[in-house]
């Protein structure tokens, strides 16, 4: 079955998500929010609540509802949203293009035609180097440099990209008419 976004004769070489290290902070924040909410809910139980707020009995139930609502909204606003964004992003290398697709149905896409790329350069900071991820800088013939962030196993991905780019470059040279033809 051929994907609708692929061109005629185009084949997918690599289809991957951004490196999972981008989920470290959202998951940590989400767990800390749940831990804090659990500790607060423990203090809002009838026995402990009567100890530290004896005159505020009627306010306990609205406080519980407010706390649970706030935590759920905050979880949806940051950790869950970031996790869904990661899960719905794909970095796809084909034999003709490098594509970054976003969204639940991958409706948003950034297409980088390999024939328009002058140079592909992997860049890693020290945290990325620890886990093997990195960013790919695409230096285009026309236009500015574009960066694909958090590519997993960036060295292998860069190697595959270089091979695909070389194949496209060689094919374009072979199709170029020579002087005297």
Short mmCIF file of N, CA and C in Angstrom, two decimals:
data_model
loop_
_atom_site.label_atom_id
_atom_site.label_comp_id
_atom_site.label_asym_id
_atom_site.label_seq_id
_atom_site.Cartn_x
_atom_site.Cartn_y
_atom_site.Cartn_z
N UNK A 1 0.83 -1.18 0.00
CA UNK A 1 0.00 0.00 0.00
C UNK A 1 0.88 1.25 0.00
N UNK A 2 0.65 2.14 -0.90
CA UNK A 2 1.45 3.35 -1.08
C UNK A 2 0.82 4.49 -0.30
N UNK A 3 1.64 5.23 0.46
CA UNK A 3 1.14 6.39 1.19
C UNK A 3 0.78 7.50 0.21
N UNK A 4 -0.23 8.30 0.57
CA UNK A 4 -0.71 9.34 -0.34
C UNK A 4 0.29 10.47 -0.52
N UNK A 5 1.17 10.68 0.42
CA UNK A 5 2.12 11.79 0.33
C UNK A 5 3.39 11.43 -0.42
N UNK A 6 3.59 10.15 -0.70
CA UNK A 6 4.78 9.74 -1.45
C UNK A 6 4.59 10.02 -2.94
N UNK A 7 5.65 10.44 -3.58
CA UNK A 7 5.61 10.66 -5.02
C UNK A 7 5.86 9.35 -5.76
N UNK A 8 5.63 9.38 -7.05
CA UNK A 8 5.82 8.18 -7.88
C UNK A 8 7.28 7.73 -7.80
N UNK A 9 7.51 6.48 -7.47
CA UNK A 9 8.86 5.92 -7.39
C UNK A 9 9.60 6.22 -6.10
N UNK A 10 8.95 6.91 -5.19
CA UNK A 10 9.61 7.27 -3.92
C UNK A 10 9.43 6.12 -2.92
N UNK A 11 10.51 5.81 -2.21
CA UNK A 11 10.48 4.72 -1.23
C UNK A 11 10.93 5.25 0.12
N UNK A 12 10.29 4.79 1.18
CA UNK A 12 10.67 5.17 2.53
C UNK A 12 11.88 4.36 2.94
N UNK A 13 12.95 5.07 3.35
CA UNK A 13 14.16 4.41 3.84
C UNK A 13 14.15 4.30 5.36
N UNK A 14 13.77 5.39 6.03
CA UNK A 14 13.71 5.41 7.50
C UNK A 14 12.47 6.19 7.91
N UNK A 15 11.75 5.65 8.89
CA UNK A 15 10.60 6.33 9.48
C UNK A 15 10.77 6.23 10.99
N UNK A 16 10.99 7.36 11.66
CA UNK A 16 11.26 7.34 13.09
C UNK A 16 10.60 8.52 13.78
N UNK A 17 10.58 8.48 15.09
CA UNK A 17 10.08 9.61 15.89
C UNK A 17 11.29 10.38 16.42
N UNK A 18 11.05 11.60 16.93
CA UNK A 18 12.14 12.29 17.62
C UNK A 18 12.61 11.44 18.80
N UNK A 19 13.82 11.69 19.26
CA UNK A 19 14.37 10.90 20.37
C UNK A 19 13.48 11.04 21.60
N UNK A 20 13.32 9.97 22.33
CA UNK A 20 12.42 9.96 23.49
C UNK A 20 12.95 10.77 24.67
N UNK A 21 14.18 11.25 24.59
CA UNK A 21 14.70 12.06 25.69
C UNK A 21 13.93 13.37 25.85
N UNK A 22 13.22 13.80 24.81
CA UNK A 22 12.42 15.01 24.92
C UNK A 22 11.24 14.82 25.87
N UNK A 23 10.96 13.57 26.22
CA UNK A 23 9.86 13.29 27.15
C UNK A 23 10.30 13.32 28.62
N UNK A 24 11.59 13.47 28.87
CA UNK A 24 12.09 13.44 30.24
C UNK A 24 11.43 14.49 31.13
N UNK A 25 11.45 15.76 30.71
CA UNK A 25 10.86 16.81 31.53
C UNK A 25 9.34 16.73 31.62
N UNK A 26 8.62 16.50 30.53
CA UNK A 26 7.17 16.38 30.69
C UNK A 26 6.75 15.25 31.63
N UNK A 27 7.41 14.11 31.53
CA UNK A 27 7.05 13.00 32.42
C UNK A 27 7.44 13.31 33.86
N UNK A 28 8.61 13.92 34.06
CA UNK A 28 9.04 14.29 35.41
C UNK A 28 8.07 15.30 36.02
N UNK A 29 7.71 16.31 35.26
CA UNK A 29 6.77 17.32 35.76
C UNK A 29 5.42 16.68 36.07
N UNK A 30 4.95 15.80 35.19
CA UNK A 30 3.68 15.12 35.43
C UNK A 30 3.70 14.27 36.69
N UNK A 31 4.78 13.54 36.90
CA UNK A 31 4.88 12.71 38.11
C UNK A 31 4.96 13.58 39.38
N UNK A 32 5.69 14.69 39.29
CA UNK A 32 5.78 15.59 40.45
C UNK A 32 4.42 16.23 40.76
N UNK A 33 3.66 16.55 39.72
CA UNK A 33 2.33 17.11 39.94
C UNK A 33 1.41 16.08 40.60
N UNK A 34 1.49 14.84 40.15
CA UNK A 34 0.67 13.78 40.75
C UNK A 34 1.10 13.53 42.19
N UNK A 35 2.41 13.53 42.44
CA UNK A 35 2.92 13.34 43.80
C UNK A 35 2.45 14.47 44.71
N UNK A 36 2.56 15.70 44.25
CA UNK A 36 2.11 16.85 45.06
C UNK A 36 0.61 16.82 45.31
N UNK A 37 -0.16 16.47 44.28
CA UNK A 37 -1.61 16.39 44.44
C UNK A 37 -1.99 15.27 45.40
N UNK A 38 -1.27 14.16 45.35
CA UNK A 38 -1.56 13.04 46.27
C UNK A 38 -1.28 13.45 47.72
N UNK A 39 -0.18 14.15 47.94
CA UNK A 39 0.14 14.61 49.29
C UNK A 39 -0.90 15.61 49.78
N UNK A 40 -1.35 16.48 48.90
CA UNK A 40 -2.37 17.45 49.29
C UNK A 40 -3.70 16.77 49.55
N UNK A 41 -4.05 15.78 48.73
CA UNK A 41 -5.29 15.03 48.98
C UNK A 41 -5.24 14.28 50.30
N UNK A 42 -4.07 13.79 50.68
CA UNK A 42 -3.93 13.13 51.98
C UNK A 42 -4.21 14.11 53.12
N UNK A 43 -3.78 15.36 52.95
CA UNK A 43 -4.05 16.38 53.97
C UNK A 43 -5.51 16.81 53.97
N UNK A 44 -6.22 16.59 52.87
CA UNK A 44 -7.63 16.98 52.78
C UNK A 44 -8.59 15.87 53.23
N UNK A 45 -8.07 14.73 53.69
CA UNK A 45 -8.92 13.68 54.23
C UNK A 45 -9.54 14.18 55.55
N UNK A 46 -10.69 13.65 55.94
CA UNK A 46 -11.41 14.21 57.10
C UNK A 46 -10.58 14.31 58.38
N UNK A 47 -9.82 13.27 58.73
CA UNK A 47 -9.03 13.31 59.97
C UNK A 47 -7.93 14.36 59.94
N UNK A 48 -7.01 14.30 58.99
CA UNK A 48 -5.95 15.30 58.94
C UNK A 48 -6.47 16.72 58.70
N UNK A 49 -7.54 16.85 57.91
CA UNK A 49 -8.08 18.18 57.63
C UNK A 49 -8.64 18.82 58.90
N UNK A 50 -9.29 18.02 59.73
CA UNK A 50 -9.85 18.55 60.99
C UNK A 50 -8.74 18.98 61.94
N UNK A 51 -7.56 18.34 61.83
CA UNK A 51 -6.44 18.71 62.70
C UNK A 51 -5.87 20.08 62.34
N UNK A 52 -5.67 20.36 61.06
CA UNK A 52 -5.02 21.61 60.70
C UNK A 52 -5.98 22.72 60.28
N UNK A 53 -7.26 22.40 60.04
CA UNK A 53 -8.25 23.44 59.72
C UNK A 53 -9.59 23.06 60.35
N UNK A 54 -9.70 23.13 61.66
CA UNK A 54 -10.91 22.65 62.32
C UNK A 54 -12.17 23.45 61.99
N UNK A 55 -12.05 24.71 61.65
CA UNK A 55 -13.22 25.56 61.39
C UNK A 55 -13.65 25.55 59.93
N UNK A 56 -12.91 24.88 59.08
CA UNK A 56 -13.17 24.94 57.63
C UNK A 56 -13.76 23.65 57.07
N UNK A 57 -14.55 22.96 57.81
CA UNK A 57 -15.15 21.69 57.39
C UNK A 57 -15.90 21.77 56.07
N UNK A 58 -16.77 22.78 55.87
CA UNK A 58 -17.52 22.84 54.61
C UNK A 58 -16.64 23.13 53.38
N UNK A 59 -15.46 23.64 53.56
CA UNK A 59 -14.59 23.99 52.44
C UNK A 59 -13.76 22.80 51.95
N UNK A 60 -13.81 21.68 52.63
CA UNK A 60 -12.97 20.54 52.28
C UNK A 60 -13.35 19.95 50.92
N UNK A 61 -14.62 19.67 50.71
CA UNK A 61 -15.03 19.05 49.45
C UNK A 61 -14.79 19.97 48.24
N UNK A 62 -15.13 21.25 48.30
CA UNK A 62 -14.80 22.12 47.16
C UNK A 62 -13.28 22.21 46.92
N UNK A 63 -12.50 22.14 48.01
CA UNK A 63 -11.04 22.18 47.85
C UNK A 63 -10.55 20.94 47.13
N UNK A 64 -11.13 19.79 47.41
CA UNK A 64 -10.75 18.55 46.73
C UNK A 64 -11.09 18.64 45.25
N UNK A 65 -12.30 19.10 44.95
CA UNK A 65 -12.73 19.23 43.55
C UNK A 65 -11.83 20.22 42.81
N UNK A 66 -11.53 21.34 43.44
CA UNK A 66 -10.66 22.35 42.83
C UNK A 66 -9.26 21.80 42.59
N UNK A 67 -8.71 21.08 43.54
CA UNK A 67 -7.37 20.50 43.40
C UNK A 67 -7.32 19.48 42.27
N UNK A 68 -8.28 18.57 42.26
CA UNK A 68 -8.29 17.53 41.22
C UNK A 68 -8.48 18.17 39.83
N UNK A 69 -9.37 19.14 39.73
CA UNK A 69 -9.59 19.82 38.45
C UNK A 69 -8.34 20.55 37.98
N UNK A 70 -7.68 21.26 38.89
CA UNK A 70 -6.47 22.00 38.54
C UNK A 70 -5.36 21.05 38.09
N UNK A 71 -5.18 19.95 38.79
CA UNK A 71 -4.13 19.00 38.42
C UNK A 71 -4.41 18.35 37.07
N UNK A 72 -5.66 17.98 36.83
CA UNK A 72 -6.01 17.37 35.54
C UNK A 72 -5.77 18.37 34.40
N UNK A 73 -6.19 19.61 34.58
CA UNK A 73 -5.97 20.62 33.54
C UNK A 73 -4.49 20.89 33.31
N UNK A 74 -3.71 20.95 34.38
CA UNK A 74 -2.27 21.16 34.24
C UNK A 74 -1.58 19.96 33.58
N UNK A 75 -2.03 18.76 33.90
CA UNK A 75 -1.48 17.57 33.24
C UNK A 75 -1.78 17.58 31.75
N UNK A 76 -3.00 18.00 31.40
CA UNK A 76 -3.36 18.08 29.99
C UNK A 76 -2.60 19.20 29.28
N UNK A 77 -2.32 20.28 30.00
CA UNK A 77 -1.66 21.44 29.39
C UNK A 77 -0.20 21.19 29.08
N UNK A 78 0.50 20.43 29.90
CA UNK A 78 1.93 20.26 29.64
C UNK A 78 2.34 18.83 29.36
N UNK A 79 2.34 17.92 30.33
CA UNK A 79 2.90 16.59 30.06
C UNK A 79 2.15 15.80 28.98
N UNK A 80 0.84 15.78 29.05
CA UNK A 80 0.08 14.98 28.08
C UNK A 80 0.20 15.59 26.68
N UNK A 81 0.12 16.91 26.59
CA UNK A 81 0.24 17.58 25.29
C UNK A 81 1.61 17.33 24.66
N UNK A 82 2.67 17.43 25.46
CA UNK A 82 4.02 17.18 24.94
C UNK A 82 4.20 15.73 24.51
N UNK A 83 3.65 14.81 25.27
CA UNK A 83 3.76 13.39 24.93
C UNK A 83 3.00 13.09 23.63
N UNK A 84 1.81 13.66 23.49
CA UNK A 84 1.06 13.46 22.25
C UNK A 84 1.76 14.10 21.06
N UNK A 85 2.38 15.25 21.27
CA UNK A 85 3.13 15.90 20.19
C UNK A 85 4.29 15.00 19.74
N UNK A 86 4.99 14.41 20.72
CA UNK A 86 6.10 13.51 20.38
C UNK A 86 5.58 12.29 19.62
N UNK A 87 4.49 11.71 20.11
CA UNK A 87 3.96 10.48 19.51
C UNK A 87 3.42 10.72 18.11
N UNK A 88 3.03 11.94 17.80
CA UNK A 88 2.45 12.20 16.48
C UNK A 88 3.43 12.87 15.52
N UNK A 89 4.71 12.92 15.88
CA UNK A 89 5.73 13.49 15.00
C UNK A 89 6.58 12.36 14.42
N UNK A 90 6.78 12.42 13.12
CA UNK A 90 7.61 11.42 12.45
C UNK A 90 8.64 12.12 11.57
N UNK A 91 9.85 11.58 11.60
CA UNK A 91 10.92 12.03 10.72
C UNK A 91 11.12 10.92 9.71
N UNK A 92 10.88 11.24 8.45
CA UNK A 92 10.89 10.22 7.40
C UNK A 92 11.94 10.57 6.36
N UNK A 93 12.80 9.63 6.08
CA UNK A 93 13.78 9.77 5.00
C UNK A 93 13.35 8.86 3.87
N UNK A 94 13.15 9.47 2.69
CA UNK A 94 12.84 8.67 1.51
C UNK A 94 14.04 8.76 0.57
N UNK A 95 13.95 8.12 -0.55
CA UNK A 95 15.05 8.19 -1.50
C UNK A 95 15.08 9.52 -2.26
N UNK A 96 14.09 10.41 -2.02
CA UNK A 96 14.06 11.70 -2.70
C UNK A 96 13.92 12.90 -1.75
N UNK A 97 13.38 12.66 -0.55
CA UNK A 97 13.10 13.77 0.36
C UNK A 97 13.35 13.39 1.80
N UNK A 98 13.48 14.42 2.62
CA UNK A 98 13.52 14.30 4.07
C UNK A 98 12.27 15.02 4.57
N UNK A 99 11.39 14.31 5.28
CA UNK A 99 10.09 14.84 5.64
C UNK A 99 9.91 14.78 7.15
N UNK A 100 9.42 15.88 7.72
CA UNK A 100 9.04 15.91 9.13
C UNK A 100 7.54 16.12 9.16
N UNK A 101 6.81 15.12 9.67
CA UNK A 101 5.34 15.16 9.69
C UNK A 101 4.85 15.32 11.11
N UNK A 102 3.92 16.26 11.31
CA UNK A 102 3.37 16.56 12.64
C UNK A 102 1.87 16.33 12.64
N UNK A 103 1.33 16.12 13.81
CA UNK A 103 -0.12 16.08 13.98
C UNK A 103 -0.65 14.67 14.08
N UNK A 104 -1.84 14.54 14.67
CA UNK A 104 -2.42 13.21 14.86
C UNK A 104 -2.65 12.47 13.55
N UNK A 105 -2.97 13.19 12.50
CA UNK A 105 -3.12 12.54 11.20
C UNK A 105 -2.01 12.97 10.26
N UNK A 106 -0.96 13.53 10.85
CA UNK A 106 0.23 13.99 10.14
C UNK A 106 -0.14 14.93 8.99
N UNK A 107 -1.01 15.88 9.31
CA UNK A 107 -1.47 16.83 8.30
C UNK A 107 -0.43 17.90 8.01
N UNK A 108 0.34 18.27 9.02
CA UNK A 108 1.38 19.28 8.80
C UNK A 108 2.67 18.55 8.46
N UNK A 109 3.30 18.99 7.39
CA UNK A 109 4.54 18.34 6.99
C UNK A 109 5.50 19.37 6.44
N UNK A 110 6.78 19.15 6.71
CA UNK A 110 7.85 19.96 6.15
C UNK A 110 8.65 19.04 5.23
N UNK A 111 8.64 19.38 3.95
CA UNK A 111 9.32 18.57 2.95
C UNK A 111 10.64 19.22 2.59
N UNK A 112 11.71 18.45 2.64
CA UNK A 112 13.04 18.92 2.25
C UNK A 112 13.54 18.01 1.14
N UNK A 113 13.52 18.52 -0.08
CA UNK A 113 13.93 17.74 -1.25
C UNK A 113 15.45 17.56 -1.18
N UNK A 114 15.90 16.34 -1.30
CA UNK A 114 17.33 16.05 -1.19
C UNK A 114 18.14 16.76 -2.28
N UNK A 115 17.55 16.96 -3.45
CA UNK A 115 18.27 17.63 -4.53
C UNK A 115 18.52 19.11 -4.23
N UNK A 116 17.77 19.70 -3.30
CA UNK A 116 17.92 21.11 -2.95
C UNK A 116 18.83 21.31 -1.75
N UNK A 117 19.35 20.24 -1.20
CA UNK A 117 20.21 20.33 -0.03
C UNK A 117 21.67 20.37 -0.47
N UNK A 118 22.40 21.35 0.03
CA UNK A 118 23.81 21.49 -0.29
C UNK A 118 24.67 20.66 0.67
N UNK A 119 24.30 20.66 1.95
CA UNK A 119 25.09 19.95 2.96
C UNK A 119 24.18 19.52 4.11
N UNK A 120 24.46 18.35 4.64
CA UNK A 120 23.77 17.84 5.83
C UNK A 120 24.81 17.71 6.92
N UNK A 121 24.54 18.37 8.05
CA UNK A 121 25.53 18.37 9.12
C UNK A 121 24.86 17.97 10.45
N UNK A 122 25.35 16.90 11.08
CA UNK A 122 24.82 16.53 12.40
C UNK A 122 25.45 17.42 13.48
N UNK A 123 24.63 17.84 14.44
CA UNK A 123 25.10 18.67 15.54
C UNK A 123 24.60 18.05 16.84
N UNK A 124 25.49 17.93 17.83
CA UNK A 124 25.11 17.36 19.12
C UNK A 124 25.63 18.24 20.24
N UNK A 125 24.80 18.46 21.26
CA UNK A 125 25.31 19.05 22.49
C UNK A 125 25.68 17.90 23.42
N UNK A 126 26.18 18.20 24.59
CA UNK A 126 26.68 17.13 25.46
C UNK A 126 25.56 16.19 25.93
N UNK A 127 24.35 16.71 26.14
CA UNK A 127 23.25 15.84 26.57
C UNK A 127 22.83 14.91 25.44
N UNK A 128 22.81 15.43 24.24
CA UNK A 128 22.46 14.60 23.10
C UNK A 128 23.53 13.54 22.84
N UNK A 129 24.77 13.92 23.02
CA UNK A 129 25.87 12.98 22.80
C UNK A 129 25.77 11.80 23.77
N UNK A 130 25.29 12.04 25.00
CA UNK A 130 25.16 10.96 25.98
C UNK A 130 24.19 9.88 25.53
N UNK A 131 23.14 10.27 24.82
CA UNK A 131 22.12 9.30 24.42
C UNK A 131 22.14 8.97 22.94
N UNK A 132 23.01 9.63 22.18
CA UNK A 132 23.16 9.32 20.77
C UNK A 132 22.22 10.07 19.85
N UNK A 133 21.47 11.03 20.38
CA UNK A 133 20.58 11.81 19.52
C UNK A 133 21.31 13.05 19.03
N UNK A 134 20.63 13.87 18.27
CA UNK A 134 21.23 15.11 17.80
C UNK A 134 20.30 15.83 16.85
N UNK A 135 20.77 16.95 16.34
CA UNK A 135 20.03 17.74 15.38
C UNK A 135 20.70 17.62 14.02
N UNK A 136 19.91 17.64 12.97
CA UNK A 136 20.46 17.65 11.62
C UNK A 136 20.27 19.04 11.04
N UNK A 137 21.36 19.66 10.66
CA UNK A 137 21.29 20.96 9.99
C UNK A 137 21.32 20.72 8.49
N UNK A 138 20.32 21.24 7.81
CA UNK A 138 20.23 21.12 6.37
C UNK A 138 20.58 22.47 5.76
N UNK A 139 21.70 22.54 5.09
CA UNK A 139 22.11 23.76 4.40
C UNK A 139 21.58 23.66 2.98
N UNK A 140 20.63 24.52 2.65
CA UNK A 140 19.95 24.47 1.38
C UNK A 140 20.68 25.31 0.33
N UNK A 141 20.54 24.94 -0.95
CA UNK A 141 21.12 25.75 -2.02
C UNK A 141 20.46 27.12 -2.05
N UNK A 142 19.17 27.13 -1.93
CA UNK A 142 18.42 28.39 -1.91
C UNK A 142 17.69 28.46 -0.58
N UNK A 143 17.77 29.58 0.05
CA UNK A 143 17.08 29.74 1.31
C UNK A 143 18.04 29.53 2.47
N UNK A 144 17.47 29.50 3.62
CA UNK A 144 18.29 29.43 4.81
C UNK A 144 18.48 28.00 5.28
N UNK A 145 19.29 27.87 6.30
CA UNK A 145 19.54 26.57 6.90
C UNK A 145 18.28 26.13 7.66
N UNK A 146 17.98 24.87 7.60
CA UNK A 146 16.85 24.31 8.34
C UNK A 146 17.39 23.24 9.28
N UNK A 147 16.76 23.14 10.44
CA UNK A 147 17.22 22.19 11.45
C UNK A 147 16.11 21.21 11.79
N UNK A 148 16.45 19.94 11.81
CA UNK A 148 15.54 18.89 12.27
C UNK A 148 16.05 18.49 13.63
N UNK A 149 15.25 18.73 14.65
CA UNK A 149 15.68 18.56 16.03
C UNK A 149 15.43 17.15 16.55
N UNK A 150 16.30 16.75 17.46
CA UNK A 150 16.19 15.49 18.23
C UNK A 150 16.02 14.25 17.36
N UNK A 151 16.90 14.10 16.40
CA UNK A 151 16.91 12.90 15.57
C UNK A 151 17.56 11.77 16.37
N UNK A 152 16.88 10.63 16.52
CA UNK A 152 17.49 9.53 17.27
C UNK A 152 18.60 8.88 16.45
N UNK A 153 19.59 8.37 17.11
CA UNK A 153 20.73 7.71 16.48
C UNK A 153 21.20 8.55 15.30
N UNK A 154 21.59 9.77 15.61
CA UNK A 154 21.85 10.78 14.59
C UNK A 154 22.98 10.39 13.64
N UNK A 155 23.98 9.67 14.11
CA UNK A 155 25.09 9.30 13.22
C UNK A 155 24.62 8.36 12.12
N UNK A 156 23.82 7.35 12.47
CA UNK A 156 23.31 6.43 11.47
C UNK A 156 22.31 7.11 10.55
N UNK A 157 21.47 7.96 11.13
CA UNK A 157 20.49 8.69 10.31
C UNK A 157 21.22 9.61 9.33
N UNK A 158 22.26 10.28 9.80
CA UNK A 158 23.06 11.14 8.93
C UNK A 158 23.72 10.33 7.83
N UNK A 159 24.24 9.17 8.16
CA UNK A 159 24.87 8.31 7.16
C UNK A 159 23.88 7.90 6.07
N UNK A 160 22.68 7.50 6.48
CA UNK A 160 21.65 7.12 5.51
C UNK A 160 21.23 8.33 4.67
N UNK A 161 21.14 9.49 5.29
CA UNK A 161 20.78 10.71 4.56
C UNK A 161 21.85 11.05 3.54
N UNK A 162 23.12 10.91 3.94
CA UNK A 162 24.23 11.19 3.02
C UNK A 162 24.19 10.23 1.83
N UNK A 163 23.90 8.96 2.08
CA UNK A 163 23.83 7.98 0.99
C UNK A 163 22.69 8.30 0.03
N UNK A 164 21.52 8.66 0.59
CA UNK A 164 20.38 9.01 -0.27
C UNK A 164 20.68 10.29 -1.04
N UNK A 165 21.30 11.27 -0.38
CA UNK A 165 21.66 12.53 -1.04
C UNK A 165 22.65 12.27 -2.18
N UNK A 166 23.64 11.42 -1.93
CA UNK A 166 24.64 11.08 -2.95
C UNK A 166 23.97 10.41 -4.15
N UNK A 167 23.04 9.51 -3.91
CA UNK A 167 22.34 8.82 -5.00
C UNK A 167 21.54 9.83 -5.83
N UNK A 168 20.88 10.78 -5.17
CA UNK A 168 20.12 11.80 -5.90
C UNK A 168 21.07 12.69 -6.70
N UNK A 169 22.19 13.06 -6.09
CA UNK A 169 23.18 13.91 -6.76
C UNK A 169 23.76 13.21 -7.99
N UNK A 170 24.11 11.94 -7.85
CA UNK A 170 24.66 11.19 -8.98
C UNK A 170 23.64 11.03 -10.10
N UNK A 171 22.40 10.80 -9.72
CA UNK A 171 21.35 10.66 -10.73
C UNK A 171 21.16 11.97 -11.49
N UNK A 172 21.28 13.09 -10.80
CA UNK A 172 21.12 14.39 -11.49
C UNK A 172 22.29 14.66 -12.42
N UNK A 173 23.48 14.22 -12.07
CA UNK A 173 24.66 14.40 -12.93
C UNK A 173 24.50 13.55 -14.20
N UNK A 174 24.02 12.33 -14.05
CA UNK A 174 23.85 11.44 -15.19
C UNK A 174 22.78 11.94 -16.14
N UNK A 175 21.79 12.69 -15.63
CA UNK A 175 20.72 13.19 -16.47
C UNK A 175 21.09 14.50 -17.14
N UNK A 176 22.14 15.18 -16.69
CA UNK A 176 22.55 16.45 -17.25
C UNK A 176 23.23 16.21 -18.59
N UNK A 177 22.74 16.90 -19.64
CA UNK A 177 23.38 16.70 -20.95
C UNK A 177 24.78 17.31 -20.95
N UNK A 178 25.71 16.61 -21.55
CA UNK A 178 27.10 17.06 -21.64
C UNK A 178 27.26 17.94 -22.88
N UNK A 179 28.33 18.76 -22.90
CA UNK A 179 28.59 19.59 -24.07
C UNK A 179 28.95 18.66 -25.23
N UNK A 180 28.39 18.96 -26.36
CA UNK A 180 28.67 18.15 -27.54
C UNK A 180 27.60 17.09 -27.77
N UNK A 181 26.64 16.95 -26.85
CA UNK A 181 25.57 15.98 -27.04
C UNK A 181 24.46 16.56 -27.89
#
